[in-house]
Amino acid sequence: MADFLSAYSIQNWLESCPQGYLEGTEFGHQPGESEPELLAQNKILHEEALRTTVQLVVGERCALAASSGLINAAPDEASKRFLATQTLDEARHVEIFTQRLYDLGVARRDLESVIKQYANHNLVKFAGVLLEKVDKKDFVAGVVGQNIVLEGMAFTVFEMMHALNEQMNPKFAHVLSGTIADERRHVGFGENRIGSLIKEFPGKRPEIERMQKEMSYYMLATFADAFRNNPAAAEFDKLQQPQAHAKWQGVDLAEMPPEQMESVLADTVLKEFKVRLGRIGIEYQTPARP
Amino acid sequence: MKSKESGSAAVEVHDLDPQEFLEQVHSFEFWFEAVEGYLSGLTFGFRPDTVDITLPDLDRDRLITVLCNYCVGETAALEGASGLIAIAPNRMAKIFLSTQVVDEGRHLEVLLHRLRMLGVADPEAEMERRANRSLQLFKRRLLELVSSKDWEAAIFAQNVILEALEFTVFQNHARDADPITREVLLGIVKDERRHIGFGENELGRRLKTAPHIRARLGQVKKELDHLVLDTLEETMKELNVDAGEREKLGRSYLEAAARLGLQP
C-alpha cells in the first residue's frame, strides 16, 4: 500500500498539477480567452450556460465538503495527505466554475441567489446521500461515494462537455480539461485504496451498494432534467448556427437530439460505475430510471 | 495561476475594496503564486543539491523526537483545517482553508520524509511513541472545538494559537538546524505566516463587530496556554535552548494572541 500511495504524494501533486498542466493558466484557461459573444447576446443560450455552470458549482461544493470531511476519517497518514490535495483540487474547481458565473455576468452579490435559483434539486439530493456518509465519518462508503460515484460521474460529464465545447468555446474547454486531469487522479485513488479496505470490511458491502443505487438514481434524474425540454438545441437550430462536430464515445454529439445525448451519457457513466465497482469488489446495483 | 513568464500585470491587492481583497487573497490563484516562488525546484522541501550532514547519535535522536512532535502538530493542523472547511462561513474562507489543508499535508509529508532520511523506518509508529502529552491534549481539544462547530474558537485555536506556536518554534529551530532540516522548516514557516494572517484577519473583523466573542476566546486561550507553553518548553529543551531564550520564545508566542487584544 505504501508504494501505491507514494504515487499520490503532495510532492507528485505539486509537480504534475500546479507546476504541470495548470502552469500558465488563469482560472483554468489560457490568459486572454473569453466566453463566446453568442452566450452574451442570446438570452436562452445564456440562461442555459448559467444553469449548466451552477450544477458544476453545486457538484464541486459537494466534492469539497466530502474530501475535506474524509480527511479526519482516513485510517492512515498517506490517505490524509492525498485527500488534502483532493480538497485543494475541489476548491480550485469551485473557484474556476464560480469565476465562470462571474464571466457570464453574474454579480458577486447575486452569486448565492443565482446558485439557489438554478441548482437542480436531484443533484442536491445526490450530494445529500454522500454527505450523510461523510458526516458519519464512514471512510469506506464516503470514498466510494466521492471518488467512484461522484468523481466517476464528473469525469464522464466533463469529458462530454469538453467534446461539445472544444471548438465552440475553447475557454470553457480548457477549464474542463484541467478538471478532467484532476478527476482522473481522484478516481484512481478511490479504486486503489478502497479495494483493500472492502476486503478488510466485507460487511460494508450491502450499505455501499444501497448508496450507489440511490446516488445513481439521483444522477440519472439530474441528467433527465438537464437534457429533456432543454431549449438550447432548438435555439441553435433556430439561429441556424453551424454546430461543430463533437465526437465522443464513437458518436457525433452535434448531430444528436438532447434525449439521445442523455442516453449516451447515462449509459457511459453507468458502464464505468459497473467496471470500477467490480474492481473494488462491489456489486453494481441497477438504479431505477427516472 | 500565471507563470512568472506570463507577463500579466500584477494586481496591487491593497488597492482593492475589502470584499475584492478577500476574494483575491483567499483564492487558489493567490496561493499558487505565493508558493510557486519558494517551492519551485524543491523536493520534499529542500533543494536536491543540499548536503546532508551526519549528526552525532545523541543529536540525531533528539532531532527525531522533535520532528516526531512537529508531525503530531502538523497532523492536528491538517485535521483541524480540513474540519474547519465544513463550518467556514463563506466560500472564500472555504477556499483559503483548502489551500491551508494542502499546506499542512505538505508539512506532514516533508517532515515524515526527513524522519525517513534520518533512518526512522516507521515514522508513524515513532510519532506515537515520542509524542509530547501536552501536544496530544492540545490536538484533542482543538478537534473538539472543530467538531462542536464553534468557528471563532476553532479558528483561534488553529490559526492563531497552533500556527503561532509552530511559527515560533520552527523559526527558532531553523537558525541552528542542519542544512536540510533548516530548508524544510523555513519553507513551512513561510506557509504559517499566511495561515496566521488569515486567522488574525478573520478574527480581527469579527471582534470589531461582535466584541462579546473576546471573552470566549480569552477562555479558550486560558485553557490552551499551559498546553502550548509546556510543549514549547519540552521542545526547546530537546533543542538545547537555554532558559532565558525559552522564556523569550514563550513571550513571542503570547504576543500573537495579544495582537487580537487578548492579554496574557
PDB file of N, CA and C in Angstrom, chain B residues 139-204:
ATOM      1  N   LYS B 139      -4.106  18.765  20.691  1.00  0.00           N
ATOM      2  CA  LYS B 139      -4.715  18.263  19.448  1.00  0.00           C
ATOM      3  C   LYS B 139      -6.153  17.829  19.713  1.00  0.00           C
ATOM      4  N   ARG B 140      -6.334  17.084  20.811  1.00  0.00           N
ATOM      5  CA  ARG B 140      -7.674  16.587  21.130  1.00  0.00           C
ATOM      6  C   ARG B 140      -8.649  17.759  21.341  1.00  0.00           C
ATOM      7  N   ARG B 141      -8.193  18.746  22.097  1.00  0.00           N
ATOM      8  CA  ARG B 141      -9.062  19.893  22.399  1.00  0.00           C
ATOM      9  C   ARG B 141      -9.385  20.695  21.129  1.00  0.00           C
ATOM     10  N   LEU B 142      -8.380  20.860  20.270  1.00  0.00           N
ATOM     11  CA  LEU B 142      -8.604  21.575  19.000  1.00  0.00           C
ATOM     12  C   LEU B 142      -9.688  20.865  18.181  1.00  0.00           C
ATOM     13  N   LEU B 143      -9.564  19.557  18.067  1.00  0.00           N
ATOM     14  CA  LEU B 143     -10.530  18.820  17.247  1.00  0.00           C
ATOM     15  C   LEU B 143     -11.920  18.824  17.887  1.00  0.00           C
ATOM     16  N   GLU B 144     -11.967  18.920  19.217  1.00  0.00           N
ATOM     17  CA  GLU B 144     -13.278  19.057  19.887  1.00  0.00           C
ATOM     18  C   GLU B 144     -13.922  20.394  19.513  1.00  0.00           C
ATOM     19  N   LEU B 145     -13.105  21.432  19.482  1.00  0.00           N
ATOM     20  CA  LEU B 145     -13.645  22.762  19.119  1.00  0.00           C
ATOM     21  C   LEU B 145     -14.155  22.749  17.678  1.00  0.00           C
ATOM     22  N   VAL B 146     -13.418  22.057  16.803  1.00  0.00           N
ATOM     23  CA  VAL B 146     -13.850  21.976  15.397  1.00  0.00           C
ATOM     24  C   VAL B 146     -15.153  21.181  15.310  1.00  0.00           C
ATOM     25  N   SER B 147     -15.196  20.046  16.008  1.00  0.00           N
ATOM     26  CA  SER B 147     -16.411  19.196  15.978  1.00  0.00           C
ATOM     27  C   SER B 147     -17.623  19.921  16.540  1.00  0.00           C
ATOM     28  N   SER B 148     -17.389  20.787  17.521  1.00  0.00           N
ATOM     29  CA  SER B 148     -18.537  21.484  18.118  1.00  0.00           C
ATOM     30  C   SER B 148     -19.020  22.638  17.232  1.00  0.00           C
ATOM     31  N   LYS B 149     -18.350  22.814  16.092  1.00  0.00           N
ATOM     32  CA  LYS B 149     -18.723  23.825  15.080  1.00  0.00           C
ATOM     33  C   LYS B 149     -18.668  25.252  15.635  1.00  0.00           C
ATOM     34  N   ASP B 150     -17.742  25.472  16.558  1.00  0.00           N
ATOM     35  CA  ASP B 150     -17.546  26.813  17.103  1.00  0.00           C
ATOM     36  C   ASP B 150     -16.473  27.496  16.257  1.00  0.00           C
ATOM     37  N   TRP B 151     -16.918  28.201  15.209  1.00  0.00           N
ATOM     38  CA  TRP B 151     -15.993  28.767  14.208  1.00  0.00           C
ATOM     39  C   TRP B 151     -14.932  29.654  14.847  1.00  0.00           C
ATOM     40  N   GLU B 152     -15.358  30.613  15.673  1.00  0.00           N
ATOM     41  CA  GLU B 152     -14.383  31.578  16.204  1.00  0.00           C
ATOM     42  C   GLU B 152     -13.363  30.882  17.112  1.00  0.00           C
ATOM     43  N   ALA B 153     -13.859  30.022  18.005  1.00  0.00           N
ATOM     44  CA  ALA B 153     -12.940  29.365  18.941  1.00  0.00           C
ATOM     45  C   ALA B 153     -11.998  28.423  18.190  1.00  0.00           C
ATOM     46  N   ALA B 154     -12.530  27.712  17.203  1.00  0.00           N
ATOM     47  CA  ALA B 154     -11.700  26.746  16.475  1.00  0.00           C
ATOM     48  C   ALA B 154     -10.657  27.452  15.619  1.00  0.00           C
ATOM     49  N   ILE B 155     -11.061  28.530  14.954  1.00  0.00           N
ATOM     50  CA  ILE B 155     -10.092  29.242  14.095  1.00  0.00           C
ATOM     51  C   ILE B 155      -9.035  29.917  14.977  1.00  0.00           C
ATOM     52  N   PHE B 156      -9.440  30.320  16.169  1.00  0.00           N
ATOM     53  CA  PHE B 156      -8.483  30.918  17.109  1.00  0.00           C
ATOM     54  C   PHE B 156      -7.459  29.866  17.553  1.00  0.00           C
ATOM     55  N   ALA B 157      -7.961  28.693  17.945  1.00  0.00           N
ATOM     56  CA  ALA B 157      -7.052  27.630  18.406  1.00  0.00           C
ATOM     57  C   ALA B 157      -6.135  27.167  17.276  1.00  0.00           C
ATOM     58  N   GLN B 158      -6.708  27.080  16.076  1.00  0.00           N
ATOM     59  CA  GLN B 158      -5.942  26.546  14.941  1.00  0.00           C
ATOM     60  C   GLN B 158      -5.015  27.598  14.323  1.00  0.00           C
ATOM     61  N   ASN B 159      -5.594  28.711  13.878  1.00  0.00           N
ATOM     62  CA  ASN B 159      -4.826  29.641  13.043  1.00  0.00           C
ATOM     63  C   ASN B 159      -4.115  30.732  13.834  1.00  0.00           C
ATOM     64  N   VAL B 160      -4.429  30.851  15.100  1.00  0.00           N
ATOM     65  CA  VAL B 160      -3.675  31.820  15.902  1.00  0.00           C
ATOM     66  C   VAL B 160      -2.757  31.057  16.863  1.00  0.00           C
ATOM     67  N   ILE B 161      -3.357  30.208  17.729  1.00  0.00           N
ATOM     68  CA  ILE B 161      -2.525  29.576  18.769  1.00  0.00           C
ATOM     69  C   ILE B 161      -1.563  28.538  18.179  1.00  0.00           C
ATOM     70  N   LEU B 162      -2.119  27.527  17.483  1.00  0.00           N
ATOM     71  CA  LEU B 162      -1.255  26.455  16.971  1.00  0.00           C
ATOM     72  C   LEU B 162      -0.252  26.998  15.942  1.00  0.00           C
ATOM     73  N   GLU B 163      -0.738  27.833  15.036  1.00  0.00           N
ATOM     74  CA  GLU B 163       0.166  28.355  13.994  1.00  0.00           C
ATOM     75  C   GLU B 163       1.233  29.264  14.604  1.00  0.00           C
ATOM     76  N   ALA B 164       0.848  30.047  15.612  1.00  0.00           N
ATOM     77  CA  ALA B 164       1.842  30.925  16.249  1.00  0.00           C
ATOM     78  C   ALA B 164       2.887  30.082  16.978  1.00  0.00           C
ATOM     79  N   LEU B 165       2.442  28.997  17.606  1.00  0.00           N
ATOM     80  CA  LEU B 165       3.383  28.099  18.286  1.00  0.00           C
ATOM     81  C   LEU B 165       4.372  27.511  17.275  1.00  0.00           C
ATOM     82  N   GLU B 166       3.832  26.997  16.173  1.00  0.00           N
ATOM     83  CA  GLU B 166       4.696  26.370  15.165  1.00  0.00           C
ATOM     84  C   GLU B 166       5.653  27.401  14.567  1.00  0.00           C
ATOM     85  N   PHE B 167       5.103  28.569  14.263  1.00  0.00           N
ATOM     86  CA  PHE B 167       5.923  29.627  13.671  1.00  0.00           C
ATOM     87  C   PHE B 167       7.115  29.954  14.577  1.00  0.00           C
ATOM     88  N   THR B 168       6.807  30.139  15.869  1.00  0.00           N
ATOM     89  CA  THR B 168       7.852  30.499  16.834  1.00  0.00           C
ATOM     90  C   THR B 168       8.910  29.395  16.940  1.00  0.00           C
ATOM     91  N   VAL B 169       8.447  28.173  17.093  1.00  0.00           N
ATOM     92  CA  VAL B 169       9.378  27.052  17.292  1.00  0.00           C
ATOM     93  C   VAL B 169      10.202  26.794  16.031  1.00  0.00           C
ATOM     94  N   PHE B 170       9.535  26.730  14.887  1.00  0.00           N
ATOM     95  CA  PHE B 170      10.248  26.372  13.650  1.00  0.00           C
ATOM     96  C   PHE B 170      11.275  27.441  13.271  1.00  0.00           C
ATOM     97  N   GLN B 171      10.872  28.696  13.448  1.00  0.00           N
ATOM     98  CA  GLN B 171      11.777  29.778  13.078  1.00  0.00           C
ATOM     99  C   GLN B 171      13.034  29.735  13.954  1.00  0.00           C
ATOM    100  N   ASN B 172      12.818  29.474  15.242  1.00  0.00           N
ATOM    101  CA  ASN B 172      13.948  29.400  16.156  1.00  0.00           C
ATOM    102  C   ASN B 172      14.823  28.191  15.842  1.00  0.00           C
ATOM    103  N   HIS B 173      14.177  27.049  15.632  1.00  0.00           N
ATOM    104  CA  HIS B 173      14.922  25.811  15.364  1.00  0.00           C
ATOM    105  C   HIS B 173      15.744  25.944  14.078  1.00  0.00           C
ATOM    106  N   ALA B 174      15.160  26.600  13.063  1.00  0.00           N
ATOM    107  CA  ALA B 174      15.842  26.695  11.759  1.00  0.00           C
ATOM    108  C   ALA B 174      17.206  27.372  11.877  1.00  0.00           C
ATOM    109  N   ARG B 175      17.330  28.288  12.837  1.00  0.00           N
ATOM    110  CA  ARG B 175      18.589  29.035  12.993  1.00  0.00           C
ATOM    111  C   ARG B 175      19.796  28.118  13.204  1.00  0.00           C
ATOM    112  N   ASP B 176      19.611  27.065  14.006  1.00  0.00           N
ATOM    113  CA  ASP B 176      20.749  26.205  14.340  1.00  0.00           C
ATOM    114  C   ASP B 176      20.610  24.791  13.771  1.00  0.00           C
ATOM    115  N   ALA B 177      19.678  24.599  12.880  1.00  0.00           N
ATOM    116  CA  ALA B 177      19.442  23.229  12.391  1.00  0.00           C
ATOM    117  C   ALA B 177      20.459  22.845  11.315  1.00  0.00           C
ATOM    118  N   ASP B 178      20.542  21.534  11.057  1.00  0.00           N
ATOM    119  CA  ASP B 178      21.369  21.060   9.947  1.00  0.00           C
ATOM    120  C   ASP B 178      20.774  21.596   8.632  1.00  0.00           C
ATOM    121  N   PRO B 179      21.561  21.640   7.542  1.00  0.00           N
ATOM    122  CA  PRO B 179      21.101  22.331   6.321  1.00  0.00           C
ATOM    123  C   PRO B 179      19.750  21.836   5.770  1.00  0.00           C
ATOM    124  N   ILE B 180      19.525  20.539   5.751  1.00  0.00           N
ATOM    125  CA  ILE B 180      18.267  20.041   5.160  1.00  0.00           C
ATOM    126  C   ILE B 180      17.090  20.395   6.057  1.00  0.00           C
ATOM    127  N   THR B 181      17.234  20.132   7.357  1.00  0.00           N
ATOM    128  CA  THR B 181      16.133  20.463   8.279  1.00  0.00           C
ATOM    129  C   THR B 181      15.844  21.962   8.218  1.00  0.00           C
ATOM    130  N   ARG B 182      16.888  22.765   8.105  1.00  0.00           N
ATOM    131  CA  ARG B 182      16.679  24.227   8.053  1.00  0.00           C
ATOM    132  C   ARG B 182      15.827  24.602   6.839  1.00  0.00           C
ATOM    133  N   GLU B 183      16.155  24.070   5.670  1.00  0.00           N
ATOM    134  CA  GLU B 183      15.386  24.427   4.462  1.00  0.00           C
ATOM    135  C   GLU B 183      13.938  23.972   4.583  1.00  0.00           C
ATOM    136  N   VAL B 184      13.760  22.765   5.115  1.00  0.00           N
ATOM    137  CA  VAL B 184      12.396  22.232   5.286  1.00  0.00           C
ATOM    138  C   VAL B 184      11.596  23.163   6.202  1.00  0.00           C
ATOM    139  N   LEU B 185      12.221  23.564   7.323  1.00  0.00           N
ATOM    140  CA  LEU B 185      11.494  24.390   8.303  1.00  0.00           C
ATOM    141  C   LEU B 185      11.214  25.795   7.767  1.00  0.00           C
ATOM    142  N   LEU B 186      12.159  26.362   7.043  1.00  0.00           N
ATOM    143  CA  LEU B 186      11.931  27.723   6.534  1.00  0.00           C
ATOM    144  C   LEU B 186      10.800  27.759   5.509  1.00  0.00           C
ATOM    145  N   GLY B 187      10.676  26.682   4.743  1.00  0.00           N
ATOM    146  CA  GLY B 187       9.540  26.590   3.792  1.00  0.00           C
ATOM    147  C   GLY B 187       8.221  26.520   4.534  1.00  0.00           C
ATOM    148  N   ILE B 188       8.212  25.779   5.632  1.00  0.00           N
ATOM    149  CA  ILE B 188       6.977  25.660   6.432  1.00  0.00           C
ATOM    150  C   ILE B 188       6.624  27.010   7.053  1.00  0.00           C
ATOM    151  N   VAL B 189       7.640  27.695   7.575  1.00  0.00           N
ATOM    152  CA  VAL B 189       7.402  28.993   8.239  1.00  0.00           C
ATOM    153  C   VAL B 189       6.715  29.981   7.283  1.00  0.00           C
ATOM    154  N   LYS B 190       7.120  29.938   6.016  1.00  0.00           N
ATOM    155  CA  LYS B 190       6.505  30.864   5.036  1.00  0.00           C
ATOM    156  C   LYS B 190       5.008  30.590   4.900  1.00  0.00           C
ATOM    157  N   ASP B 191       4.634  29.310   4.948  1.00  0.00           N
ATOM    158  CA  ASP B 191       3.200  28.977   4.886  1.00  0.00           C
ATOM    159  C   ASP B 191       2.486  29.446   6.154  1.00  0.00           C
ATOM    160  N   GLU B 192       3.137  29.216   7.304  1.00  0.00           N
ATOM    161  CA  GLU B 192       2.492  29.545   8.591  1.00  0.00           C
ATOM    162  C   GLU B 192       2.155  31.031   8.673  1.00  0.00           C
ATOM    163  N   ARG B 193       3.017  31.840   8.091  1.00  0.00           N
ATOM    164  CA  ARG B 193       2.784  33.285   8.109  1.00  0.00           C
ATOM    165  C   ARG B 193       1.438  33.603   7.439  1.00  0.00           C
ATOM    166  N   ARG B 194       1.169  32.907   6.330  1.00  0.00           N
ATOM    167  CA  ARG B 194      -0.100  33.122   5.605  1.00  0.00           C
ATOM    168  C   ARG B 194      -1.274  32.664   6.464  1.00  0.00           C
ATOM    169  N   HIS B 195      -1.099  31.543   7.143  1.00  0.00           N
ATOM    170  CA  HIS B 195      -2.201  30.988   7.950  1.00  0.00           C
ATOM    171  C   HIS B 195      -2.517  31.901   9.146  1.00  0.00           C
ATOM    172  N   ILE B 196      -1.462  32.402   9.784  1.00  0.00           N
ATOM    173  CA  ILE B 196      -1.679  33.305  10.923  1.00  0.00           C
ATOM    174  C   ILE B 196      -2.385  34.569  10.427  1.00  0.00           C
ATOM    175  N   GLY B 197      -1.966  35.063   9.258  1.00  0.00           N
ATOM    176  CA  GLY B 197      -2.591  36.265   8.684  1.00  0.00           C
ATOM    177  C   GLY B 197      -4.083  36.057   8.489  1.00  0.00           C
ATOM    178  N   PHE B 198      -4.453  34.888   7.977  1.00  0.00           N
ATOM    179  CA  PHE B 198      -5.882  34.597   7.760  1.00  0.00           C
ATOM    180  C   PHE B 198      -6.619  34.596   9.099  1.00  0.00           C
ATOM    181  N   GLY B 199      -6.043  33.920  10.104  1.00  0.00           N
ATOM    182  CA  GLY B 199      -6.703  33.815  11.413  1.00  0.00           C
ATOM    183  C   GLY B 199      -6.888  35.178  12.056  1.00  0.00           C
ATOM    184  N   GLU B 200      -5.831  35.978  12.021  1.00  0.00           N
ATOM    185  CA  GLU B 200      -5.905  37.296  12.662  1.00  0.00           C
ATOM    186  C   GLU B 200      -6.885  38.203  11.927  1.00  0.00           C
ATOM    187  N   ASN B 201      -6.862  38.127  10.597  1.00  0.00           N
ATOM    188  CA  ASN B 201      -7.761  38.963   9.795  1.00  0.00           C
ATOM    189  C   ASN B 201      -9.220  38.574  10.040  1.00  0.00           C
ATOM    190  N   GLU B 202      -9.475  37.259  10.005  1.00  0.00           N
ATOM    191  CA  GLU B 202     -10.843  36.750  10.184  1.00  0.00           C
ATOM    192  C   GLU B 202     -11.368  37.126  11.581  1.00  0.00           C
ATOM    193  N   LEU B 203     -10.536  36.865  12.596  1.00  0.00           N
ATOM    194  CA  LEU B 203     -10.998  37.148  13.967  1.00  0.00           C
ATOM    195  C   LEU B 203     -11.024  38.637  14.262  1.00  0.00           C
ATOM    196  N   GLY B 204     -10.048  39.367  13.706  1.00  0.00           N
ATOM    197  CA  GLY B 204      -9.999  40.811  13.925  1.00  0.00           C
ATOM    198  C   GLY B 204     -11.287  41.471  13.452  1.00  0.00           C
TER     199      GLY B 204
END
